[in-house]
Amino acid sequence: ETQRVYSLLDESESEGAQRRLIEFIQSKGGRISASKLTQSYRPCRERGMAKEVLDQLVSDGYGQWEQPPQKGRGRPPAPELVLVEVDPSVS
């Protein structure tokens, strides 16, 4: 626990923002589309920002894009970022 607290105190502003984003996505079941993130996460309300930050999570190894199956007719659902398990001891 002490190590976790010290790591929080030592994180940069961008690391803190990324950690809070990951925690938010985890609270939503570990998956979210860019449009849902724009609607529900205040720091990503700016147009295009949600896709950008989700792409960054993918490139940093925290998630991957998945295409949900289409249910019925109409437009296919938007791709969703799905968080992947990351070993917390590796940084």
mmCIF file of C-alpha atoms in Angstrom:
data_model
loop_
_atom_site.group_PDB
_atom_site.id
_atom_site.type_symbol
_atom_site.label_atom_id
_atom_site.label_comp_id
_atom_site.label_asym_id
_atom_site.label_seq_id
_atom_site.Cartn_x
_atom_site.Cartn_y
_atom_site.Cartn_z
ATOM 1 C CA GLU A 1 0.000 0.000 0.000
ATOM 2 C CA THR A 2 2.833 2.370 0.816
ATOM 3 C CA GLN A 3 4.388 1.760 -2.594
ATOM 4 C CA ARG A 4 1.051 2.515 -4.284
ATOM 5 C CA VAL A 5 0.688 5.806 -2.383
ATOM 6 C CA TYR A 6 4.241 6.901 -3.196
ATOM 7 C CA SER A 7 3.719 6.054 -6.866
ATOM 8 C CA LEU A 8 0.609 8.284 -6.875
ATOM 9 C CA LEU A 9 2.568 11.142 -5.351
ATOM 10 C CA ASP A 10 5.378 10.670 -7.865
ATOM 11 C CA GLU A 11 3.252 10.520 -11.035
ATOM 12 C CA SER A 12 3.331 13.310 -13.591
ATOM 13 C CA GLU A 13 0.237 15.277 -14.568
ATOM 14 C CA SER A 14 -0.165 13.271 -17.792
ATOM 15 C CA GLU A 15 0.295 9.963 -15.936
ATOM 16 C CA GLY A 16 -2.346 11.052 -13.441
ATOM 17 C CA ALA A 17 -4.744 11.998 -16.229
ATOM 18 C CA GLN A 18 -4.196 8.621 -17.892
ATOM 19 C CA ARG A 19 -4.700 6.771 -14.595
ATOM 20 C CA ARG A 20 -7.971 8.628 -13.947
ATOM 21 C CA LEU A 21 -9.162 7.839 -17.477
ATOM 22 C CA ILE A 22 -8.399 4.131 -17.011
ATOM 23 C CA GLU A 23 -10.208 4.133 -13.656
ATOM 24 C CA PHE A 24 -13.220 5.813 -15.308
ATOM 25 C CA ILE A 25 -13.313 3.199 -18.090
ATOM 26 C CA GLN A 26 -13.020 0.435 -15.485
ATOM 27 C CA SER A 27 -16.033 1.920 -13.695
ATOM 28 C CA LYS A 28 -17.976 1.582 -16.960
ATOM 29 C CA GLY A 29 -17.238 -2.128 -17.254
ATOM 30 C CA GLY A 30 -13.814 -1.877 -18.900
ATOM 31 C CA ARG A 31 -15.051 -0.869 -22.361
ATOM 32 C CA ILE A 32 -16.190 2.384 -23.959
ATOM 33 C CA SER A 33 -16.646 3.983 -27.373
ATOM 34 C CA ALA A 34 -15.203 7.392 -28.209
ATOM 35 C CA SER A 35 -18.695 8.907 -28.463
ATOM 36 C CA LYS A 36 -19.720 7.543 -25.035
ATOM 37 C CA LEU A 37 -16.487 8.897 -23.551
ATOM 38 C CA THR A 38 -17.202 12.333 -25.045
ATOM 39 C CA GLN A 39 -20.689 12.309 -23.525
ATOM 40 C CA SER A 40 -19.757 11.062 -20.077
ATOM 41 C CA TYR A 41 -16.186 12.140 -19.228
ATOM 42 C CA ARG A 42 -15.741 15.879 -18.772
ATOM 43 C CA PRO A 43 -11.997 16.068 -19.638
ATOM 44 C CA CYS A 44 -12.782 14.597 -23.088
ATOM 45 C CA ARG A 45 -15.692 16.822 -24.117
ATOM 46 C CA GLU A 46 -13.706 18.566 -26.847
ATOM 47 C CA ARG A 47 -14.500 17.221 -30.325
ATOM 48 C CA GLY A 48 -12.057 14.517 -31.416
ATOM 49 C CA MET A 49 -10.244 14.399 -28.080
ATOM 50 C CA ALA A 50 -11.869 11.156 -26.904
ATOM 51 C CA LYS A 51 -10.672 9.169 -29.935
ATOM 52 C CA GLU A 52 -7.208 10.642 -29.509
ATOM 53 C CA VAL A 53 -6.862 9.688 -25.828
ATOM 54 C CA LEU A 54 -8.302 6.216 -26.441
ATOM 55 C CA ASP A 55 -5.837 5.687 -29.301
ATOM 56 C CA GLN A 56 -3.078 6.691 -26.873
ATOM 57 C CA LEU A 57 -4.232 4.014 -24.400
ATOM 58 C CA VAL A 58 -4.026 1.454 -27.205
ATOM 59 C CA SER A 59 -0.527 2.556 -28.221
ATOM 60 C CA ASP A 60 0.576 2.456 -24.554
ATOM 61 C CA GLY A 61 -0.689 -1.139 -24.265
ATOM 62 C CA TYR A 62 -3.647 -0.502 -21.935
ATOM 63 C CA GLY A 63 -6.408 -1.411 -24.362
ATOM 64 C CA GLN A 64 -7.434 -2.621 -27.768
ATOM 65 C CA TRP A 65 -10.166 -1.688 -30.205
ATOM 66 C CA GLU A 66 -13.002 -4.177 -30.708
ATOM 67 C CA GLN A 67 -15.955 -4.024 -33.052
ATOM 68 C CA PRO A 68 -19.135 -5.061 -31.201
ATOM 69 C CA PRO A 69 -21.454 -7.360 -33.148
ATOM 70 C CA GLN A 70 -24.304 -5.724 -35.014
ATOM 71 C CA LYS A 71 -27.737 -6.340 -33.585
ATOM 72 C CA GLY A 72 -30.389 -6.162 -36.252
ATOM 73 C CA ARG A 73 -30.505 -3.698 -39.093
ATOM 74 C CA GLY A 74 -29.149 -0.215 -39.249
ATOM 75 C CA ARG A 75 -25.792 1.349 -38.708
ATOM 76 C CA PRO A 76 -23.168 -0.902 -37.098
ATOM 77 C CA PRO A 77 -22.170 -0.012 -33.525
ATOM 78 C CA ALA A 78 -19.103 2.131 -32.960
ATOM 79 C CA PRO A 79 -15.824 0.396 -32.132
ATOM 80 C CA GLU A 80 -15.099 0.214 -28.411
ATOM 81 C CA LEU A 81 -11.859 0.399 -26.516
ATOM 82 C CA VAL A 82 -11.548 -2.625 -24.246
ATOM 83 C CA LEU A 83 -9.039 -2.413 -21.419
ATOM 84 C CA VAL A 84 -6.512 -5.219 -21.188
ATOM 85 C CA GLU A 85 -5.048 -6.609 -17.979
ATOM 86 C CA VAL A 86 -1.756 -4.895 -17.176
ATOM 87 C CA ASP A 87 0.665 -6.203 -14.571
ATOM 88 C CA PRO A 88 0.904 -3.308 -12.062
ATOM 89 C CA SER A 89 4.446 -4.316 -11.088
ATOM 90 C CA VAL A 90 5.668 -3.557 -14.617
ATOM 91 C CA SER A 91 6.070 0.141 -15.347
#
